Coordinates of C-alpha atoms and ligand atoms in Angstrom, one line a residue:
M1 CA -74.7 -6.7 -19.6
V2 CA -76.0 -10.1 -21.5
R3 CA -73.4 -12.6 -21.8
L4 CA -73.3 -15.1 -23.7
D5 CA -71.9 -18.5 -23.1
D6 CA -72.2 -20.9 -26.2
T7 CA -69.9 -23.7 -24.1
H8 CA -72.0 -26.5 -24.5
L9 CA -73.6 -25.4 -28.3
R10 CA -69.6 -25.8 -29.4
P11 CA -69.9 -30.0 -30.7
F12 CA -73.0 -29.2 -32.2
L13 CA -71.9 -26.3 -34.0
D14 CA -70.7 -26.1 -37.7
D15 CA -68.1 -23.1 -37.3
D16 CA -67.6 -22.7 -40.6
A17 CA -71.6 -22.2 -40.9
L18 CA -71.6 -19.9 -38.3
A19 CA -69.0 -17.7 -39.7
A20 CA -70.6 -17.6 -43.3
L21 CA -74.3 -17.1 -41.7
R22 CA -72.1 -14.0 -40.3
P23 CA -72.7 -11.3 -43.7
R24 CA -76.2 -12.3 -43.6
V25 CA -76.7 -11.6 -39.7
A26 CA -74.6 -7.8 -39.7
D27 CA -77.5 -7.4 -42.8
A28 CA -80.7 -8.5 -40.5
H29 CA -78.6 -6.4 -37.7
E30 CA -78.3 -3.4 -40.5
A31 CA -81.7 -3.7 -41.5
V32 CA -83.1 -3.0 -37.7
L33 CA -81.2 0.2 -36.9
Q34 CA -82.0 1.6 -40.3
K35 CA -85.2 0.9 -40.8
T36 CA -85.2 -1.5 -44.0
G37 CA -86.6 -4.1 -43.5
A38 CA -90.2 -6.0 -43.1
G39 CA -92.6 -3.9 -40.6
S40 CA -89.9 -1.6 -40.2
D41 CA -93.2 0.8 -39.6
M42 CA -93.4 -0.9 -36.3
L43 CA -89.7 -0.1 -34.8
G44 CA -90.8 2.6 -32.4
W45 CA -90.1 0.5 -29.4
R46 CA -86.4 1.2 -29.8
D47 CA -87.2 5.3 -30.8
L48 CA -89.1 5.3 -27.4
L49 CA -85.5 4.5 -26.0
L50 CA -83.6 6.2 -28.4
D51 CA -85.4 9.4 -27.7
P52 CA -86.9 8.7 -24.4
D53 CA -89.9 11.1 -23.0
D54 CA -89.1 11.7 -19.6
A55 CA -92.2 14.1 -19.2
L56 CA -94.0 10.4 -19.9
L57 CA -92.0 8.8 -17.6
E58 CA -92.6 11.7 -14.5
D59 CA -96.2 12.0 -15.4
I60 CA -96.7 7.3 -14.6
E61 CA -94.8 8.1 -12.0
S62 CA -97.2 10.2 -10.7
T63 CA -100.0 8.3 -11.5
A64 CA -98.5 5.7 -10.1
A65 CA -98.8 7.6 -7.1
R66 CA -101.9 8.3 -6.9
L67 CA -102.1 4.2 -7.0
R68 CA -100.1 3.6 -4.6
R69 CA -102.4 6.1 -2.1
D70 CA -105.8 5.5 -3.0
A71 CA -106.2 1.8 -4.3
D72 CA -106.1 -1.6 -2.3
V73 CA -105.8 -3.4 -5.8
L74 CA -104.8 -2.6 -9.6
L75 CA -106.8 -4.3 -11.7
C76 CA -105.5 -4.6 -15.1
L77 CA -107.5 -6.4 -18.1
G78 CA -105.5 -6.8 -21.0
I79 CA -104.1 -9.9 -23.1
G80 CA -100.6 -11.3 -25.2
G81 CA -98.5 -7.9 -24.9
S82 CA -100.9 -5.9 -23.4
Y83 CA -100.4 -7.4 -19.9
L84 CA -97.6 -10.5 -20.4
G85 CA -94.6 -7.9 -19.9
A86 CA -95.7 -6.1 -17.1
R87 CA -96.6 -9.5 -15.2
A88 CA -92.6 -10.3 -15.8
V89 CA -91.7 -7.7 -14.5
I90 CA -93.6 -7.0 -11.5
D91 CA -93.8 -11.3 -11.1
A92 CA -89.5 -11.0 -11.2
L93 CA -89.0 -8.1 -9.0
T94 CA -91.8 -8.4 -6.1
P95 CA -89.9 -9.7 -3.2
Y96 CA -91.4 -13.7 -2.6
G97 CA -93.9 -13.5 0.0
T98 CA -95.4 -9.5 -0.4
S99 CA -97.8 -9.9 2.2
R100 CA -101.9 -9.2 0.4
R101 CA -102.5 -5.7 0.7
P102 CA -105.0 -5.3 3.6
S103 CA -108.5 -4.3 2.6
S104 CA -109.2 -0.2 3.3
S105 CA -112.7 -2.1 4.8
A106 CA -112.5 1.0 7.5
P107 CA -115.8 2.7 7.3
D108 CA -113.6 6.3 6.5
A109 CA -111.7 5.2 3.8
A110 CA -114.5 3.6 2.4
A111 CA -116.3 6.3 2.2
D112 CA -113.5 8.6 0.4
G113 CA -112.6 5.7 -1.0
A114 CA -109.2 5.8 -0.1
S115 CA -106.8 3.4 0.7
A116 CA -105.6 3.2 4.4
H117 CA -102.4 1.8 3.7
P118 CA -101.2 4.4 1.9
D119 CA -97.2 3.2 2.0
Q120 CA -97.8 0.2 0.9
P121 CA -98.0 -0.5 -3.5
P122 CA -101.6 -1.7 -4.0
E123 CA -101.8 -5.4 -5.1
I124 CA -101.6 -5.8 -9.0
R125 CA -103.8 -8.0 -10.2
F126 CA -104.9 -9.6 -13.9
A127 CA -107.8 -10.8 -15.9
G128 CA -109.1 -10.6 -19.6
H129 CA -106.8 -12.5 -20.4
H130 CA -109.0 -15.7 -20.8
T131 CA -113.0 -16.5 -21.3
S132 CA -113.6 -18.1 -17.8
G133 CA -116.5 -16.9 -16.4
A134 CA -115.0 -18.6 -12.8
Y135 CA -112.7 -16.9 -12.4
L136 CA -113.6 -13.2 -13.1
R137 CA -116.2 -14.1 -10.4
R138 CA -114.1 -15.3 -7.8
L139 CA -111.4 -12.2 -8.4
L140 CA -114.4 -9.8 -7.8
N141 CA -115.9 -11.4 -4.7
D142 CA -112.3 -11.4 -3.8
L143 CA -112.0 -7.4 -4.4
E144 CA -115.2 -6.6 -2.7
G145 CA -114.6 -3.9 0.0
K146 CA -111.5 -3.1 -1.3
S147 CA -110.5 0.2 -2.8
V148 CA -110.5 -1.0 -6.2
F149 CA -109.2 0.9 -9.6
V150 CA -109.3 -0.6 -13.1
N151 CA -106.5 0.0 -15.6
V152 CA -107.6 -1.4 -19.1
I153 CA -105.4 -2.2 -21.4
S154 CA -106.3 -2.7 -25.5
K155 CA -104.4 -1.2 -28.2
S156 CA -107.4 -2.5 -30.8
G157 CA -110.0 -1.9 -28.0
T158 CA -112.0 -4.8 -29.3
T159 CA -109.7 -8.0 -28.1
L160 CA -112.5 -10.1 -26.9
E161 CA -111.6 -11.3 -24.1
T162 CA -110.2 -8.3 -22.3
A163 CA -113.4 -6.1 -23.5
L164 CA -115.7 -8.6 -22.3
A165 CA -113.9 -8.6 -18.6
F166 CA -114.2 -4.5 -18.3
R167 CA -117.9 -4.5 -19.5
V168 CA -117.5 -7.1 -16.2
V169 CA -115.6 -4.9 -14.4
R170 CA -117.6 -1.8 -15.1
A171 CA -120.6 -2.8 -14.1
W172 CA -119.5 -4.3 -10.8
M173 CA -117.3 -0.8 -9.9
Q174 CA -120.9 0.8 -11.5
D175 CA -122.6 -1.2 -8.3
R176 CA -120.1 -0.2 -6.1
F177 CA -118.1 3.3 -6.2
D178 CA -119.6 6.6 -6.8
D179 CA -116.7 8.0 -8.3
A180 CA -116.4 5.0 -11.0
N181 CA -115.2 6.1 -13.5
D182 CA -112.9 8.0 -11.5
R183 CA -111.2 4.9 -11.3
I184 CA -110.5 3.7 -14.5
L185 CA -108.1 5.0 -16.6
I186 CA -107.3 3.5 -20.2
T187 CA -104.4 2.5 -22.3
T188 CA -104.9 2.1 -25.7
D189 CA -104.8 4.3 -29.5
S190 CA -104.5 7.0 -30.2
D191 CA -107.9 7.4 -31.1
Q192 CA -109.4 4.7 -32.7
G193 CA -111.4 1.5 -31.0
A194 CA -114.5 0.9 -28.6
L195 CA -111.8 2.7 -25.3
N196 CA -111.8 5.5 -27.1
A197 CA -115.2 5.9 -27.5
L198 CA -116.3 4.6 -24.0
H199 CA -113.7 7.1 -22.5
R200 CA -115.1 10.1 -25.2
A201 CA -118.5 8.9 -23.6
H202 CA -118.0 8.4 -19.6
G203 CA -114.9 10.6 -18.9
F204 CA -112.1 8.1 -17.1
Y205 CA -109.7 9.3 -14.3
K206 CA -106.8 8.9 -17.4
K207 CA -106.0 7.7 -20.8
Y208 CA -102.9 6.6 -22.0
V209 CA -101.7 5.5 -25.6
I210 CA -99.7 3.1 -27.3
P211 CA -97.4 4.8 -29.9
D212 CA -98.9 3.3 -33.5
D213 CA -95.7 1.9 -34.0
V214 CA -95.2 -0.5 -31.5
G215 CA -96.7 -3.6 -31.8
G216 CA -98.4 -5.4 -28.4
R217 CA -96.0 -7.8 -27.6
F218 CA -92.9 -5.5 -28.0
S219 CA -94.9 -2.3 -25.5
V220 CA -93.8 -3.3 -22.1
L221 CA -91.7 0.1 -22.0
T222 CA -94.8 1.6 -22.9
P223 CA -97.3 2.6 -20.6
V224 CA -99.1 -0.7 -21.3
G225 CA -96.1 -2.3 -19.5
L226 CA -94.7 1.0 -17.2
L227 CA -98.1 2.1 -15.2
P228 CA -98.6 -1.8 -14.0
I229 CA -95.1 -2.2 -13.3
A230 CA -95.0 1.7 -11.1
A231 CA -98.0 0.7 -9.4
A232 CA -96.8 -2.5 -7.9
G233 CA -93.5 0.4 -6.2
I234 CA -91.0 -1.2 -9.0
D235 CA -88.3 1.9 -10.1
I236 CA -89.1 2.2 -13.6
Q237 CA -86.3 5.0 -14.7
S238 CA -83.4 2.3 -13.8
L239 CA -85.7 0.1 -15.1
F240 CA -86.6 2.1 -18.7
Y241 CA -82.6 3.5 -19.1
G242 CA -81.4 0.1 -18.4
A243 CA -83.3 -0.8 -22.1
A244 CA -82.0 2.6 -23.1
S245 CA -78.1 1.4 -22.6
A246 CA -78.8 -1.9 -23.7
C247 CA -80.3 0.1 -27.1
D248 CA -77.3 2.3 -26.9
A249 CA -75.1 -0.8 -26.7
L250 CA -76.4 -2.0 -30.3
T251 CA -76.2 0.4 -32.1
D252 CA -73.7 0.2 -34.2
A253 CA -72.5 -2.8 -36.3
D254 CA -70.6 -5.4 -34.7
P255 CA -71.9 -8.1 -35.8
D256 CA -70.4 -10.0 -32.5
H257 CA -72.8 -8.5 -30.3
D258 CA -74.6 -11.3 -28.1
A259 CA -78.1 -10.6 -28.6
L260 CA -76.6 -11.0 -32.3
R261 CA -74.7 -14.3 -31.2
Y262 CA -78.0 -15.8 -29.8
A263 CA -80.0 -15.1 -33.1
A264 CA -77.1 -16.6 -35.4
R265 CA -77.1 -19.9 -32.9
R266 CA -80.6 -21.1 -32.7
A267 CA -81.3 -19.7 -37.1
L268 CA -78.6 -22.3 -37.2
L269 CA -79.6 -24.9 -35.0
L270 CA -83.5 -24.6 -37.2
D271 CA -81.6 -25.2 -40.3
D272 CA -80.2 -28.8 -38.9
G273 CA -83.6 -29.8 -37.6
Y274 CA -84.0 -28.5 -34.3
D275 CA -86.9 -26.6 -34.0
V276 CA -88.1 -26.5 -30.4
E277 CA -86.6 -24.1 -28.2
T278 CA -87.0 -24.3 -24.4
L279 CA -85.9 -21.3 -22.3
A280 CA -85.4 -22.5 -18.7
V281 CA -85.5 -20.3 -15.4
F282 CA -84.0 -22.1 -12.1
E283 CA -85.5 -18.8 -10.2
P284 CA -89.4 -19.2 -9.5
K285 CA -89.5 -15.7 -9.7
L286 CA -88.1 -15.5 -13.8
K287 CA -90.8 -17.7 -15.2
G288 CA -92.9 -15.0 -16.4
I289 CA -90.0 -13.2 -18.4
G290 CA -90.0 -16.6 -20.4
Q291 CA -93.7 -16.5 -20.3
W292 CA -93.2 -13.3 -22.1
W293 CA -90.2 -14.3 -24.1
Q294 CA -92.5 -17.2 -25.2
Q295 CA -95.3 -14.5 -26.9
L296 CA -92.2 -12.8 -28.5
F297 CA -90.4 -15.3 -30.5
G298 CA -93.9 -17.3 -30.7
E299 CA -95.6 -14.0 -32.6
S300 CA -92.5 -12.9 -33.8
E301 CA -90.8 -15.7 -35.6
G302 CA -93.6 -18.2 -36.0
K303 CA -94.8 -17.7 -39.5
E304 CA -95.0 -19.2 -43.4
G305 CA -94.1 -22.4 -42.1
T306 CA -91.2 -21.4 -39.9
G307 CA -90.1 -20.6 -36.5
L308 CA -88.7 -22.5 -33.2
F309 CA -91.3 -23.1 -31.1
P310 CA -90.9 -21.7 -27.8
S311 CA -91.3 -23.4 -24.7
V312 CA -90.8 -22.2 -21.2
V313 CA -89.3 -24.7 -17.8
Q314 CA -88.5 -23.8 -14.4
Y315 CA -86.2 -26.2 -13.4
T316 CA -85.2 -27.7 -11.0
T317 CA -89.1 -28.1 -10.1
D318 CA -89.2 -29.3 -14.4
L319 CA -86.3 -31.4 -14.4
H320 CA -89.3 -33.4 -12.1
S321 CA -91.8 -33.8 -15.1
L322 CA -89.7 -32.6 -18.1
G323 CA -86.1 -34.0 -17.2
Q324 CA -86.9 -37.6 -18.3
Y325 CA -88.4 -36.1 -22.0
M326 CA -85.3 -33.4 -21.4
Q327 CA -82.6 -35.9 -21.8
E328 CA -83.4 -38.7 -23.5
G329 CA -87.0 -37.8 -26.1
Q330 CA -86.6 -36.6 -29.5
R331 CA -83.7 -34.8 -30.4
T332 CA -85.4 -31.5 -31.6
L333 CA -84.8 -29.8 -28.3
I334 CA -82.0 -26.7 -27.8
E335 CA -81.7 -25.4 -24.4
T336 CA -81.2 -21.2 -23.4
F337 CA -80.9 -20.7 -20.0
L338 CA -81.7 -17.8 -18.3
M339 CA -79.0 -17.3 -15.2
P340 CA -78.5 -14.3 -13.1
E341 CA -75.2 -13.4 -11.6
R342 CA -75.8 -12.5 -8.9
T343 CA -78.9 -13.3 -6.5
P344 CA -79.6 -12.0 -3.5
D345 CA -80.0 -15.3 -1.6
G346 CA -78.6 -15.3 2.5
L347 CA -80.8 -18.9 3.4
D348 CA -77.2 -21.4 4.4
V349 CA -77.6 -25.2 3.9
P350 CA -77.8 -25.3 8.5
K351 CA -75.3 -28.5 9.8
T352 CA -76.6 -30.9 12.2
D353 CA -75.0 -33.6 14.6
D354 CA -76.7 -36.7 14.0
D355 CA -76.5 -36.1 9.7
V356 CA -79.3 -38.8 10.1
D357 CA -81.0 -37.2 6.9
G358 CA -77.0 -37.7 5.4
L359 CA -77.1 -33.5 3.9
N360 CA -74.0 -32.7 5.8
Y361 CA -72.6 -32.6 3.3
V362 CA -73.3 -29.4 1.7
A363 CA -74.0 -27.5 5.9
G364 CA -72.7 -24.5 5.2
R365 CA -73.1 -23.5 1.2
S366 CA -76.1 -21.4 0.5
M367 CA -78.5 -22.6 -1.2
D368 CA -77.4 -20.7 -4.4
D369 CA -74.4 -23.1 -4.2
V370 CA -77.0 -25.8 -4.3
T371 CA -78.9 -23.7 -7.9
D372 CA -75.4 -23.4 -9.5
A373 CA -74.9 -27.2 -8.9
A374 CA -78.1 -28.1 -10.4
Y375 CA -77.3 -25.7 -13.3
S376 CA -74.2 -26.1 -14.8
G377 CA -74.8 -29.9 -13.6
T378 CA -77.8 -29.6 -16.0
A379 CA -76.5 -28.2 -18.4
Q380 CA -73.8 -30.6 -18.6
A381 CA -76.4 -33.6 -18.4
H382 CA -78.3 -32.6 -21.4
A383 CA -74.9 -31.4 -23.8
D384 CA -73.9 -34.9 -23.1
G385 CA -77.4 -36.9 -24.1
G386 CA -77.4 -34.8 -27.5
V387 CA -79.4 -31.1 -27.0
P388 CA -77.8 -28.1 -27.4
N389 CA -77.5 -25.7 -24.8
M390 CA -76.1 -22.3 -24.4
T391 CA -76.7 -19.6 -21.2
L392 CA -77.7 -16.0 -21.1
Q393 CA -76.3 -14.4 -18.0
F394 CA -77.2 -11.2 -17.0
D395 CA -76.4 -9.1 -13.8
E396 CA -79.0 -9.8 -11.6
I397 CA -82.5 -9.5 -10.6
A398 CA -82.8 -5.8 -10.6
P399 CA -84.6 -3.2 -12.3
G400 CA -81.9 -1.9 -14.5
P401 CA -80.7 -5.4 -15.8
I402 CA -84.5 -6.2 -16.3
G403 CA -84.6 -3.7 -18.8
E404 CA -81.4 -4.2 -20.7
L405 CA -83.0 -8.0 -20.6
L406 CA -86.3 -7.1 -22.2
Y407 CA -84.5 -5.1 -25.3
F408 CA -81.7 -7.5 -25.6
F409 CA -84.9 -10.2 -26.4
E410 CA -86.5 -7.5 -28.5
H411 CA -83.3 -6.8 -30.2
A412 CA -82.8 -10.5 -30.6
V413 CA -86.1 -11.6 -31.7
A414 CA -86.2 -8.8 -35.1
V415 CA -82.8 -9.5 -36.1
S416 CA -83.8 -13.3 -35.9
G417 CA -87.0 -12.8 -37.7
Y418 CA -85.1 -10.9 -40.6
L419 CA -82.3 -14.5 -40.7
L420 CA -85.8 -16.5 -41.1
D421 CA -87.0 -13.7 -43.8
V422 CA -90.1 -13.6 -42.4
N423 CA -92.0 -9.8 -41.1
P424 CA -90.8 -9.6 -37.3
F425 CA -93.2 -7.5 -36.2
N426 CA -97.4 -8.8 -37.8
Q427 CA -98.9 -11.9 -36.7
P428 CA -101.5 -12.2 -39.2
G429 CA -102.1 -15.7 -37.8
V430 CA -104.0 -14.9 -34.6
E431 CA -106.9 -13.7 -36.8
A432 CA -107.7 -17.2 -37.6
Y433 CA -109.0 -18.2 -34.2
K434 CA -110.7 -15.3 -33.9
R435 CA -113.3 -15.3 -36.9
E436 CA -113.8 -18.7 -36.1
M437 CA -115.1 -17.4 -32.4
Y438 CA -117.1 -14.4 -33.8
E439 CA -119.3 -16.5 -36.2
R440 CA -119.5 -19.0 -34.0
L441 CA -121.0 -15.9 -31.3
G442 CA -122.7 -14.4 -34.3
R443 CA -121.5 -11.3 -34.8
Ligands
LIG501 O1 -98.0 -8.9 -29.6 C1 -99.6 -8.5 -29.6 O2 -99.7 -7.7 -30.9 C2 -100.9 -9.2 -29.5 O3 -100.7 -10.4 -28.2 C3 -101.6 -7.9 -28.8 O4 -100.9 -7.3 -27.6 C4 -103.3 -8.9 -28.0 O5 -104.0 -9.0 -28.8 C5 -104.2 -8.3 -27.4 O6 -104.2 -6.8 -28.7 P1 -104.7 -5.7 -28.0 O7 -104.0 -5.0 -27.5 O8 -105.7 -4.7 -29.3 O9 -106.0 -5.9 -27.0

């Protein structure tokens, strides 16, 4: 369960205004449940949790098992919603220091294309999310001699960054593998777009479909996210059913659910002139979740001249870069701490006899204790400095609780969009740069 602690928000909140907002929050929530709000034909991300397709989950798991058997590297090509969710979950749930899988450069392995390391998940690499040729060149150099599979993920099939990367990578694959097409998986629309045309022409290994009624930034629990996540060796059943349980918990009309309280508090603070929200994590593994959250909220709310600007920080690292601004800069910021309740740390501070570094005052305590002190101290200091802040606490960094967290944010942003009177499921503004870019490229 995700819990909202708003202790450090209360001095900044007008209780009467919050109470007055309750009926609108209830209406917005009801509009999500009943599919009566703007863009409600894009609520498939709820339907797929309310009516799970277990056969699809099993199919993804069996494809992932093949990838774990045969691939040293799964290269995922996608941008925005077509990669941020997978990267976020994989970063959060992969232990630190997980060694890069050695290449299958043994002649026998290379000959039959199989990995020499069947028990270790393949390394998951990402590309197609920017236009750096230097990055792509370097990446392909890194992949030499390895058993490479490619998952190209694009709902439209036309996104330039992803499509260009796929063109380059496909040529590279064809030069290196006799069975190149059997090493390519596509995740795309059921029928439309260039990826379907390429699939019809070349017959790739596998195709997964992104449902019509699920937008990119809501697609992490479709094959878009689930296939790379499963290939990374993560338990997608627990992830998916964690999200499904959070979805179930939000099916009644209770306006006091914490996802709705989160949406209401943000909306009220925006009304009061706070127009930047900083999501702060203390655990580096969670930074990717922050970047996924940033897209989810930025693209869903930032339209028609409204919305909080979503930014992500990783503390305590960023307390030594942005901490000064947070404490004393323009007072238009709110801050949301994202904190797991339990962290598997196990590292205690050792005691020394001479205490020359003067740190024996923390000897015997765990690094988690230090993190707790840093978190609660930062929350207090920032509140004292005029930054309304709240904390979203979830159980632990494990598949089930991460699934719950993903759904919590998806539901919150849908309600939040309706509170702002915008359609949270479109992104018309993203087209403007594309038009200008295509014109310059002579399309
Ligand atoms: O959330 C969204 O809809 C976007 O971020 C898309 O995911 C992103 O633009 C990529 O689009 P596509 O999957 O069509 O390549």
